[in-house]
CSV table of C-alpha atoms and ligand atoms in Angstrom, one decimal:
chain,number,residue,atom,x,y,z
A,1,UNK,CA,12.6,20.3,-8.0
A,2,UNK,CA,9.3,20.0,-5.2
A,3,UNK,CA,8.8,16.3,-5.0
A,4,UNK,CA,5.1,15.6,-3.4
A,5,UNK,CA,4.4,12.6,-5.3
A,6,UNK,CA,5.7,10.1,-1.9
A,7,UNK,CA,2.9,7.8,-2.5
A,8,UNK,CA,4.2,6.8,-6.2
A,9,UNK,CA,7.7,5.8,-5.4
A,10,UNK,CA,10.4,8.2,-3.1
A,11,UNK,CA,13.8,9.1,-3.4
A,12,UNK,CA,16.4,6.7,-2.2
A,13,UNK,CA,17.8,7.4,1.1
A,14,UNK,CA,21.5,7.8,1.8
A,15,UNK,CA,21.6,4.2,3.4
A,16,UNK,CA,19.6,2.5,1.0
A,17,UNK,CA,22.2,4.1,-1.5
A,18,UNK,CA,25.1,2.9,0.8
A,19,UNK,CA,23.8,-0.5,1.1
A,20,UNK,CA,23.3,-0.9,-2.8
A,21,UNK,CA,26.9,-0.8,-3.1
A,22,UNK,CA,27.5,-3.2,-0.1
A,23,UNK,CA,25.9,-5.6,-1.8
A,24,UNK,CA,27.2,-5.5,-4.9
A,25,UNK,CA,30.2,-6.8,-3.8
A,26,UNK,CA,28.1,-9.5,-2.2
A,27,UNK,CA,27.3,-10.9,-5.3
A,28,UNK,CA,26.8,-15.2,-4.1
A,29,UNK,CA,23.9,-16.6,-4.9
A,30,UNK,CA,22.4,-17.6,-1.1
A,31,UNK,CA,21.3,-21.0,-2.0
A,32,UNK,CA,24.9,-22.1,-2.6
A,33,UNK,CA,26.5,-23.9,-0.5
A,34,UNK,CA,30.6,-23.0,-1.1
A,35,UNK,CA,31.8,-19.7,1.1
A,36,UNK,CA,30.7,-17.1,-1.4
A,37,UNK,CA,26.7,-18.7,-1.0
A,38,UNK,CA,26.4,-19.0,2.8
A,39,UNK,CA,28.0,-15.2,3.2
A,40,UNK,CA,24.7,-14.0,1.0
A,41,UNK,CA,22.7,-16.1,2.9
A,42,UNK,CA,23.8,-14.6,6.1
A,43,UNK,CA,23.7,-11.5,4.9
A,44,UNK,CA,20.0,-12.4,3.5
A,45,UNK,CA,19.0,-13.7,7.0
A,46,UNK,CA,20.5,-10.2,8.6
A,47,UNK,CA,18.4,-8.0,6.2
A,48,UNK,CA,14.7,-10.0,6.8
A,49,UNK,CA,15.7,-9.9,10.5
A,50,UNK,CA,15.9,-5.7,10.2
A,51,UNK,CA,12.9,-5.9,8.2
A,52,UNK,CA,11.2,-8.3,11.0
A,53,UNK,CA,11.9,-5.7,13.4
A,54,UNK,CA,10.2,-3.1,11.9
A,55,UNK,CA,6.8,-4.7,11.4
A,56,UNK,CA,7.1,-6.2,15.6
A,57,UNK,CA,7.5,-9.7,14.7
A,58,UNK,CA,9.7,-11.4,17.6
A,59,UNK,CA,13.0,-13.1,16.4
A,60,UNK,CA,11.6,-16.8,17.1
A,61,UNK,CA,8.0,-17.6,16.2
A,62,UNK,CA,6.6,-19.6,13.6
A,63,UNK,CA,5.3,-16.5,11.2
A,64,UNK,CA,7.2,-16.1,8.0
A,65,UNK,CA,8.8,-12.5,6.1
A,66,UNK,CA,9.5,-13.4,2.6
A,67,UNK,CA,11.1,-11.4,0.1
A,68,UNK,CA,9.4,-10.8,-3.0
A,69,UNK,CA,9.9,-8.1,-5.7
A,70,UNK,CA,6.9,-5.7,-5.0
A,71,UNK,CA,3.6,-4.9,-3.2
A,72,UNK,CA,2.0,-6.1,-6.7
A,73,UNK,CA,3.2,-9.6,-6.2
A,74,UNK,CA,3.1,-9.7,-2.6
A,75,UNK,CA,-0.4,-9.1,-2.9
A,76,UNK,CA,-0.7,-11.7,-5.6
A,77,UNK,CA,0.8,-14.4,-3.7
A,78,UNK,CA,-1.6,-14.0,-0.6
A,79,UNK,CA,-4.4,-13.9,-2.6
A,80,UNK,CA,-4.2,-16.0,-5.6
A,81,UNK,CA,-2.1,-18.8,-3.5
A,82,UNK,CA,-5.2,-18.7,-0.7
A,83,UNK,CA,-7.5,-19.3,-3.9
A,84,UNK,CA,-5.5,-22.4,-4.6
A,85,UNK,CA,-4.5,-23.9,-1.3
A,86,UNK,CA,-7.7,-26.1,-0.8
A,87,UNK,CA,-9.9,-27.8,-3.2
A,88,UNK,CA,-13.2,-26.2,-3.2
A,89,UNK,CA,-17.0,-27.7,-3.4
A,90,UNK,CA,-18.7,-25.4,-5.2
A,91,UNK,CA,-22.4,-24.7,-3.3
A,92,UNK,CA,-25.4,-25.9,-5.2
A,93,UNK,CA,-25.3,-22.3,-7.4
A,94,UNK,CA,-21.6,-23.4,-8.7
A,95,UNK,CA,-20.0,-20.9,-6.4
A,96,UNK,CA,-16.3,-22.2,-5.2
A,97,UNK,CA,-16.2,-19.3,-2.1
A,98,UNK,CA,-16.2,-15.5,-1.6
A,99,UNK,CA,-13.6,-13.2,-2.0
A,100,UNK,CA,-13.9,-10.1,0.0
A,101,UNK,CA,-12.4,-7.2,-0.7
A,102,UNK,CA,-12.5,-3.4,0.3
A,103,UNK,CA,-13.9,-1.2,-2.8
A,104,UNK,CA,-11.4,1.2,-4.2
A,105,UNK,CA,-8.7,-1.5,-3.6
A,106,UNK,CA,-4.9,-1.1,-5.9
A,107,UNK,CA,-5.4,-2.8,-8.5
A,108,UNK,CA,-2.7,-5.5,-7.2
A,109,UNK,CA,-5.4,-6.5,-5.0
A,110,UNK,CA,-9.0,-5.4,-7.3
A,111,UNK,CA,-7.4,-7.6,-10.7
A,112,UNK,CA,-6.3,-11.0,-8.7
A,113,UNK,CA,-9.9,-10.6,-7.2
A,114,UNK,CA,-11.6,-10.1,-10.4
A,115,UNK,CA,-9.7,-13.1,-11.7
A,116,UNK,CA,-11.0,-15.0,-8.9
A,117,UNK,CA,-14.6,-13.6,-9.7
A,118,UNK,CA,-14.2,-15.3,-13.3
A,119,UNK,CA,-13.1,-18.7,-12.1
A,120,UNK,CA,-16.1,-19.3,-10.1
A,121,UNK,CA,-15.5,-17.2,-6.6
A,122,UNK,CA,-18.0,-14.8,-5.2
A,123,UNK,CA,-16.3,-11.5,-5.3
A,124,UNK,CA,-17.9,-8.9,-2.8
A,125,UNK,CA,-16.2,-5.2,-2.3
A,126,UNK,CA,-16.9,-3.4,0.9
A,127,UNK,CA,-18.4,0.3,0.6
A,128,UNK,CA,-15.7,2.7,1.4
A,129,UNK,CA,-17.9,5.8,0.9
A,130,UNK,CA,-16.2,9.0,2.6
A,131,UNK,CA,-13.0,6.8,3.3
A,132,UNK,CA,-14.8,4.7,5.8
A,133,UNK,CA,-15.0,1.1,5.4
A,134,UNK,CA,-18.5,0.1,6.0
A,135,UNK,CA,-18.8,-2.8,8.7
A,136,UNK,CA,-22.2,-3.5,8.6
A,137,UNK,CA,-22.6,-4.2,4.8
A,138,UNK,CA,-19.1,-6.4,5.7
A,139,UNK,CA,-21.7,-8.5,8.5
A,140,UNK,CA,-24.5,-8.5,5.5
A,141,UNK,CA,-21.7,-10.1,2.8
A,142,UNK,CA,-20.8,-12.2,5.7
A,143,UNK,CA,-23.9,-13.6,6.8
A,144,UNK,CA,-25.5,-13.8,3.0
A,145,UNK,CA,-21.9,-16.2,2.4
A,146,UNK,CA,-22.9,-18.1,5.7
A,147,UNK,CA,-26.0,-18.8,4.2
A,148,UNK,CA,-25.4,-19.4,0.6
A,149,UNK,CA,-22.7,-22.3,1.9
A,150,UNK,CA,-20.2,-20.0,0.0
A,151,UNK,CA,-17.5,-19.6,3.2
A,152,UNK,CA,-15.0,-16.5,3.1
A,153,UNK,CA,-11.7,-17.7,1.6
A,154,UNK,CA,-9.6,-14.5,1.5
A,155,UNK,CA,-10.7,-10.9,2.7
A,156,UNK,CA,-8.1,-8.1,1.5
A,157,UNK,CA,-8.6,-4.8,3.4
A,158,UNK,CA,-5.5,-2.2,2.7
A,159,UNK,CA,-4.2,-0.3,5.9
A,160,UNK,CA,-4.4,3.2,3.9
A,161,UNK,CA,-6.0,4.1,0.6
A,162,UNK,CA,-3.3,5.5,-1.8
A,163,UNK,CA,-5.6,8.1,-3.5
A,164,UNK,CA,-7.1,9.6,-0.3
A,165,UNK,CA,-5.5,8.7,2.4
A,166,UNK,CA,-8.4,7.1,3.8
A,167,UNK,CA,-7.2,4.8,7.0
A,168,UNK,CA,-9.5,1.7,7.2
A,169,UNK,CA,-10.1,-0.1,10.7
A,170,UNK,CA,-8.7,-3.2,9.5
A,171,UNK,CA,-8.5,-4.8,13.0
A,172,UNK,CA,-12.7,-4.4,13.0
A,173,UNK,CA,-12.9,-5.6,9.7
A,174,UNK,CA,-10.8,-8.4,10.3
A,175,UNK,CA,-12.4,-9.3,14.0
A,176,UNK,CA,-15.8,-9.2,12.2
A,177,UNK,CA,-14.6,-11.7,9.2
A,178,UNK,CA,-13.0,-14.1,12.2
A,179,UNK,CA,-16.4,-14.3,14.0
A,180,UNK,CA,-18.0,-15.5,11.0
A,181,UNK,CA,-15.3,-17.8,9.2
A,182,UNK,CA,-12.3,-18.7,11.6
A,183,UNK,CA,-10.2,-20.1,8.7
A,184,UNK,CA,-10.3,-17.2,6.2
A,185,UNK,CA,-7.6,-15.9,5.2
A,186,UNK,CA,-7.4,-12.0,6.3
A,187,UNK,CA,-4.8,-10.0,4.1
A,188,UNK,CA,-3.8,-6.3,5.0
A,189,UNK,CA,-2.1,-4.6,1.6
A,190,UNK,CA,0.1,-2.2,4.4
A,191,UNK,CA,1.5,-0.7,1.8
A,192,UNK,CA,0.7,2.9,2.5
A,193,UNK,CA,0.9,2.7,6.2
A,194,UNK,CA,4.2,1.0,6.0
A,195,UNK,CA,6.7,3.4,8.7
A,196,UNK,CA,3.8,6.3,8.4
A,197,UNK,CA,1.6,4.3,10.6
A,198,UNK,CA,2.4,2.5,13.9
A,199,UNK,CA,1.0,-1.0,13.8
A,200,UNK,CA,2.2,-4.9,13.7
A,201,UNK,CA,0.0,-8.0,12.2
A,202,UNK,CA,-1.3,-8.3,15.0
A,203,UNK,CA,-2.4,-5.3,16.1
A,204,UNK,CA,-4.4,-5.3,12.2
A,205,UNK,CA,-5.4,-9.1,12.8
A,206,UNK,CA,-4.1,-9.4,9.5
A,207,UNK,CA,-2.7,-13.3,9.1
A,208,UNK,CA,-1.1,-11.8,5.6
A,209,UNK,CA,0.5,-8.4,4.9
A,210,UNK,CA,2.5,-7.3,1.9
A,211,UNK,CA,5.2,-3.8,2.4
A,212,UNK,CA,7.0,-2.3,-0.4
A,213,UNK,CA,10.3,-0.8,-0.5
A,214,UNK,CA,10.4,1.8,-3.0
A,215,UNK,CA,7.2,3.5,-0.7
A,216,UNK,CA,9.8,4.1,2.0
A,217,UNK,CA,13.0,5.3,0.2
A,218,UNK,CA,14.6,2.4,-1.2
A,219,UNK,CA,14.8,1.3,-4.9
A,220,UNK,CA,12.5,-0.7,-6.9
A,221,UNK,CA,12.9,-4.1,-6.6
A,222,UNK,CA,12.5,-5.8,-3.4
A,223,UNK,CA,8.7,-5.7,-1.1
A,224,UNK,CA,7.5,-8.1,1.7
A,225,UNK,CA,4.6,-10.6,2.8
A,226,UNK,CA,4.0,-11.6,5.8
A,227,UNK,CA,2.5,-15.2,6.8
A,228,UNK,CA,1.5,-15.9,9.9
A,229,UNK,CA,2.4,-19.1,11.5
A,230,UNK,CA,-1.0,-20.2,11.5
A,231,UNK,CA,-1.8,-19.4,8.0
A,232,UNK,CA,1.6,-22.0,7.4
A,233,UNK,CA,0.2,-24.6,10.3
A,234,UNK,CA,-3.0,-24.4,8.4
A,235,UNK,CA,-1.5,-24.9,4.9
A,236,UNK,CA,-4.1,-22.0,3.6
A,237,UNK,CA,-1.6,-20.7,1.1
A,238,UNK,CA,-0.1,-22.4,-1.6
A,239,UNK,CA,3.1,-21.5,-4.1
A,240,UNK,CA,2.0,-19.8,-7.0
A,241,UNK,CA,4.7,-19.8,-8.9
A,242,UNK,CA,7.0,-23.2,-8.7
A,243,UNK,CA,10.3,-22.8,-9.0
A,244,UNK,CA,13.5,-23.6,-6.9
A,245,UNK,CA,12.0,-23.3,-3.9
A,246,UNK,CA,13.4,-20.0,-2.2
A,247,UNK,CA,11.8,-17.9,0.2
A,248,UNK,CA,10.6,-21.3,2.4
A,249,UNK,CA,9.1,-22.2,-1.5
A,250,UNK,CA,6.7,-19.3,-1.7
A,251,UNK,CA,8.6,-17.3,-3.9
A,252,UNK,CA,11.0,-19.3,-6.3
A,253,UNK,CA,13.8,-17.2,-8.2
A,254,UNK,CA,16.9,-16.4,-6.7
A,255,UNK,CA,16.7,-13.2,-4.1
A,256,UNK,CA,17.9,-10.1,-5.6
A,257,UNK,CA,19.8,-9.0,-2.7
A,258,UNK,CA,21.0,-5.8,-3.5
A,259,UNK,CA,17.4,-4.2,-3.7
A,260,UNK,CA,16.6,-6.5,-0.2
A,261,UNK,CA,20.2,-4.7,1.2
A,262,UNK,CA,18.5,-1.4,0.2
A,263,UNK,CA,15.2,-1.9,1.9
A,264,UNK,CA,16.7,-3.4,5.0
A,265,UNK,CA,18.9,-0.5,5.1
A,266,UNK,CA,16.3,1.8,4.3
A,267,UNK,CA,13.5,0.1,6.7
A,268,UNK,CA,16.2,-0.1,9.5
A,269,UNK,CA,16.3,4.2,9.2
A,270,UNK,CA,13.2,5.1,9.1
A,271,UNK,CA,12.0,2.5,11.9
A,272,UNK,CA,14.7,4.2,13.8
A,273,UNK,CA,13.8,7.6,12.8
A,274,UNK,CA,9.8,6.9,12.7
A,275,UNK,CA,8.7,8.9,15.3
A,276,UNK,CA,10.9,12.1,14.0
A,277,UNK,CA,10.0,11.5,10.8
A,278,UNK,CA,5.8,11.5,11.3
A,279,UNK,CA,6.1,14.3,13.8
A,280,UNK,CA,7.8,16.1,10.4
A,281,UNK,CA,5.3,15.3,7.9
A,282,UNK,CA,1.9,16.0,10.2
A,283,UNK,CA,3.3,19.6,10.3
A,284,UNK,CA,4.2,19.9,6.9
A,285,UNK,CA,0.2,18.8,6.6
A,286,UNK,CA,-0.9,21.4,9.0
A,287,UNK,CA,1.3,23.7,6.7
A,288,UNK,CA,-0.4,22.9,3.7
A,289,UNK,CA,-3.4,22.9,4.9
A,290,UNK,CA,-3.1,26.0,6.2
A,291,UNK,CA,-1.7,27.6,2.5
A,292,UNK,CA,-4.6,25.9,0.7
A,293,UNK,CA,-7.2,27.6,2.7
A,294,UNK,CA,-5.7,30.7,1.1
A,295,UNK,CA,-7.0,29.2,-2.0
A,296,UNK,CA,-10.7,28.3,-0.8
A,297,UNK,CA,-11.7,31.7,-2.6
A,298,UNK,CA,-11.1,30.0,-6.3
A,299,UNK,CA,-13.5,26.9,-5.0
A,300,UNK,CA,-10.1,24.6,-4.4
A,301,UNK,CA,-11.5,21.9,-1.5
A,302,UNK,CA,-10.0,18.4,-0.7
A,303,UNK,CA,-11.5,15.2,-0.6
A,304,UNK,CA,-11.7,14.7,3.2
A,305,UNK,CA,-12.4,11.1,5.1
A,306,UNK,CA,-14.9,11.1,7.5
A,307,UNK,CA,-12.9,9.0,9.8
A,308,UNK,CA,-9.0,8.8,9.7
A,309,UNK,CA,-6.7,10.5,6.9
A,310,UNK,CA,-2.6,9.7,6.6
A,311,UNK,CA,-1.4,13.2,7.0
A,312,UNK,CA,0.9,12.5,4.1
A,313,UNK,CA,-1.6,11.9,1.4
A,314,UNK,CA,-4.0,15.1,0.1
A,315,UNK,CA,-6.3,14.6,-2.2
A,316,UNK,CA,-7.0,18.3,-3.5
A,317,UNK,CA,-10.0,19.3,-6.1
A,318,UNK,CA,-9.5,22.3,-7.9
A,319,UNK,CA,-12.5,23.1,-9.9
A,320,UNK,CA,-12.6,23.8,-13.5
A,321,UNK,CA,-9.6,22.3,-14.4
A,322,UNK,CA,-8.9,19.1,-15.3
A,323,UNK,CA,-6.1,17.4,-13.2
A,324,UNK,CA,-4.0,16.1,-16.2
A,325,UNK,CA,-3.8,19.8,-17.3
A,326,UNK,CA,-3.3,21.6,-14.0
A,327,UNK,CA,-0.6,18.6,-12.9
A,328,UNK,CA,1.3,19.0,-16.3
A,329,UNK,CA,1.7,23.2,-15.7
A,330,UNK,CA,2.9,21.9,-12.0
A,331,UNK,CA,5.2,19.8,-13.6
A,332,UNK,CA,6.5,22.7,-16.0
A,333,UNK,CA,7.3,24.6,-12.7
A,334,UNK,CA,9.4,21.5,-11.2
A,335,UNK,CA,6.2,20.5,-8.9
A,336,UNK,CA,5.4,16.9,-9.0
A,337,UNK,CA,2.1,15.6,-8.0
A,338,UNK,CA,0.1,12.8,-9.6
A,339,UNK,CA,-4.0,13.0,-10.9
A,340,UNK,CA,-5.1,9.9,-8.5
A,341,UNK,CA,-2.7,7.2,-7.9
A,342,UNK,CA,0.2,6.7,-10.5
A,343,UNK,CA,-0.7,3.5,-11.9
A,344,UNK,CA,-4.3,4.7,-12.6
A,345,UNK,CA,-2.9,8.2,-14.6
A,346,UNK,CA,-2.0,6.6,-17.8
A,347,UNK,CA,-5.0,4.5,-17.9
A,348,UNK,CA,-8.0,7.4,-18.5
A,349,UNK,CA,-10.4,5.0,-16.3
A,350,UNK,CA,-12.2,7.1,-13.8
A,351,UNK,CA,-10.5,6.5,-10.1
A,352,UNK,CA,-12.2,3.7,-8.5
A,353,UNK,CA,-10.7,4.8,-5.1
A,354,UNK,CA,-12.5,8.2,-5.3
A,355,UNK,CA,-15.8,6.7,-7.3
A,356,UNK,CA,-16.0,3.9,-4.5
A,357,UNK,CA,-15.3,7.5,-2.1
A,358,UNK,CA,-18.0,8.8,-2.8
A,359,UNK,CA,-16.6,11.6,-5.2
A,360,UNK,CA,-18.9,12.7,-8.0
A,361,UNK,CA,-17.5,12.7,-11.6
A,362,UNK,CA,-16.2,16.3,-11.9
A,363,UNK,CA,-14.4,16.2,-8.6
A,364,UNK,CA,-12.7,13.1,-9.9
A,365,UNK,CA,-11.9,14.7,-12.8
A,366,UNK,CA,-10.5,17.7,-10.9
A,367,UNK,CA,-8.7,15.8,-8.1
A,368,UNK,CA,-4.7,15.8,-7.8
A,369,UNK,CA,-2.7,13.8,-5.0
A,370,UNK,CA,0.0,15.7,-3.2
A,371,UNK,CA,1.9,13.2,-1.3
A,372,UNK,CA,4.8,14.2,1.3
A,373,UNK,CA,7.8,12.7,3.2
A,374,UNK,CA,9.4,13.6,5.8
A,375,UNK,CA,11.8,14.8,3.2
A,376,UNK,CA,9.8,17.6,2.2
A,377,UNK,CA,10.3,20.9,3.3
A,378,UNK,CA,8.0,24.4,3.7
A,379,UNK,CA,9.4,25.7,0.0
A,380,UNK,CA,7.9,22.4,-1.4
A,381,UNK,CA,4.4,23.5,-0.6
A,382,UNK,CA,5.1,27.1,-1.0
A,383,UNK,CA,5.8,25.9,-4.8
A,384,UNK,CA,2.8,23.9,-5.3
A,385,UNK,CA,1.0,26.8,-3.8
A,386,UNK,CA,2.2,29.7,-6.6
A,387,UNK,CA,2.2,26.8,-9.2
A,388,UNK,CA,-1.7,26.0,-8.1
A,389,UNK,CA,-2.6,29.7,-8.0
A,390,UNK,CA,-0.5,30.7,-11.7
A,391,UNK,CA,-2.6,27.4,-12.4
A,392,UNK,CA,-5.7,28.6,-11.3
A,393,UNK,CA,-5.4,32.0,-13.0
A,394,UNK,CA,-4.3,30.3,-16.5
A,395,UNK,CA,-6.9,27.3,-16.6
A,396,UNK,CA,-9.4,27.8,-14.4
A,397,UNK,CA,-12.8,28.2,-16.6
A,398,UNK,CA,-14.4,31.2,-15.7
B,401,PLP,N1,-0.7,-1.4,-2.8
B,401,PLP,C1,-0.9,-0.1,-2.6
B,401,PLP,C2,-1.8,0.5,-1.7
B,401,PLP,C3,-0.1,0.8,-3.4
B,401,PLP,O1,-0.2,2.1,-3.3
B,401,PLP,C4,0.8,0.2,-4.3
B,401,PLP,C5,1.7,1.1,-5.2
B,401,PLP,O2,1.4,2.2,-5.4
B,401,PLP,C6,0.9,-1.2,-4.4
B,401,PLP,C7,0.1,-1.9,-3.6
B,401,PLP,C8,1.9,-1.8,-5.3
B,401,PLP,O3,3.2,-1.8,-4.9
B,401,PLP,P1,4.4,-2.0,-5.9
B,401,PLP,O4,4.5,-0.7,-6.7
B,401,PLP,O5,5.6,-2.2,-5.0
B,401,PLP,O6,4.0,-3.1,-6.7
């Protein structure tokens, strides 16, 4: 099997699968209060610490690292639970605030935004053409809310796009959105970046930032999102979902602490290995790079920012075939790539991340994402190579 579908979900590391096990045996719930309780709760304070770690946040400080179950509903919470933190005077056209968003967004950040849009918030998307998000049609949204008396309530600007790669300067983006409106809330869906990218909250001036653990070999079922202590001093972001009060009342239901053991465990290796591990996968790009050129002759190109690119995601157009048909006779050979992002394959809707890139319709339809970990080796790419050219040969209108 040639796994190069990292962006979609990865294969559980040895720890994770260590730790799964672990914790099963740990089975207390951590909000009880007998023997069996406190030793999850400790256990549950250990794991967020390890998590802490890895995204730079110092052991005391008022900031807050909650558990939820994915990057879907970490996202959710920042931005739906900013939406409902204040009571809002709509300006004089009925407008409650402006949302702002980068265009091509997951749609864990794009639907939430939408909804917003429908309830009465202005909903503006930042141009991302060619992977770059555009900062001066940020200052024109800015300064049109500034003077419609419609104040920026929540900007969500993701660290890397998971179709192309594209690395956004979210520290600009957010500087730019402070300048203007001081209180808004700035979110950063990390969830590409996450242990592929060096970087903190701070150093993205995010005051919100949702991880995942399944993007960085753990299981399903456990993700992060970050608060800053201000964002908590400031009260800008409200439970959406009351419950029980766990995770400081953000999240209510009762931690699932065997996927959380998994993700610490899993976080915790590739912090430690991080360095290693990014080294490995920017020359597995070059690699790749290198063995698609060979292909430049049948019209195969990739979809290439302008500014920074992840060297683990590719975004590869091969001409003439359609990337359903061409990923399905990679996936006969035991190559696995996705057509876009995963979540957007089932659905037949054009990409918005490529549309909002810039990519005209038959490049879209053409486009597959190869994805790589550190896990990967040469023969994975040698694979997708033969499988693309016996792809080429068999599809490929003429
Ligand atoms: N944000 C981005 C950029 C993603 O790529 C994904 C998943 O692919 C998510 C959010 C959602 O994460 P999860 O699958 O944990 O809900």
């Amino acid at each position: 099997m040639h796994y190069l579908d990292n962006s979609a979900t990865t294969q559980p590391c040895e720890a994770a699968v260590r730790a799964v096990t672990e914790a099963l045996a740990n089975w207390g719930n951590p909000s009880s209060v007998h023997h069996l309780g406190k030793t999850a709760a400790d256990a549950l304070a250990a794991y967020r610490r390890t998590v802490a770690k890895t995204l730079g946040l110092p052991r005391f400080s008022p900031d807050k690292l909650l558990f939820t179950s994915c990057g879907t509903e970490s996202n959710n919470i920042a931005m739906l639970g900013c939406a409902a933190a204040k009571k809002r005077t709509p300006n004089a056209d009925g407008i409650l605030g402006t949302i702002i968003i980068s265009a091509g967004e997951h749609p864990s950040i794009d639907n939430p935004a939408k909804r917003l849009a429908d309830s009465g918030y202005a909903l503006v998307r930042v141009p991302t053409t060619g992977g770059v998000l555009d900062l001066d049609a940020l200052k024109t949204a800015l300064e049109t809310a500034k003077s419609n008396a419609a104040p920026v309530v929540f900007a969500g600007f993701m660290l890397v796009n998971n179709e192309t790669g594209a690395v956004y300067d979210v520290k600009a983006a957010s500087s730019l959105v402070k300048r203007y409106f001081p209180d808004a809330v700035v979110h950063c869906d990390a969830v590409q970046g996450y242990l592929k990218l060096r970087f903190t909250p701070t150093t993205l001036g995010a005051d919100t930032l949702s991880v995942s653990a399944h993007k960085i070999h753990a299981p399903r079922g456990a993700a992060a999102l970050y608060i800053s202590g201000e964002v908590i001093k400031r009260k800008n972001i409200v439970p959406v979902m009351p419950g029980g009060g766990q995770e400081d009342g953000f999240r209510s239901g009762t931690e699932n602490l065997v996927s959380i053991a998994a993700f610490a465990a899993a976080a915790e290796s590739g912090y430690t290995d991080g360095e290693q591990n990014r080294k490995t996968v920017a020359e597995l790009r070059a690699y790749l790079n290198e063995r698609l050129a060979e292909l430049a002759e049948y019209g195969v190109t990739q979809n290439i920012p302008k500014g920074r690119q992840l060297a683990g995601i590719a975004s590869i157009v091969v001409p003439g075939v359609r990337s359903e048909t061409m990923l399905n006779h990679l996936s006969a050979r035991e190559v696995y790539v996705s057509a876009g992002s995963a979540c957007s394959a089932h659905s037949k809707k054009k990409s918005d991340a490529l549309t909002a890139f810039g990519a005209e319709d038959d490049r879209i339809d053409s486009t597959l994402r190869v994805s790589l970990s550190h896990t990967n080796t040469k023969d994975d790419i040698d694979a997708l190579i033969d499988g693309l050219r016996s792809g080429i040969a068999d599809l490929q209108k003429k």
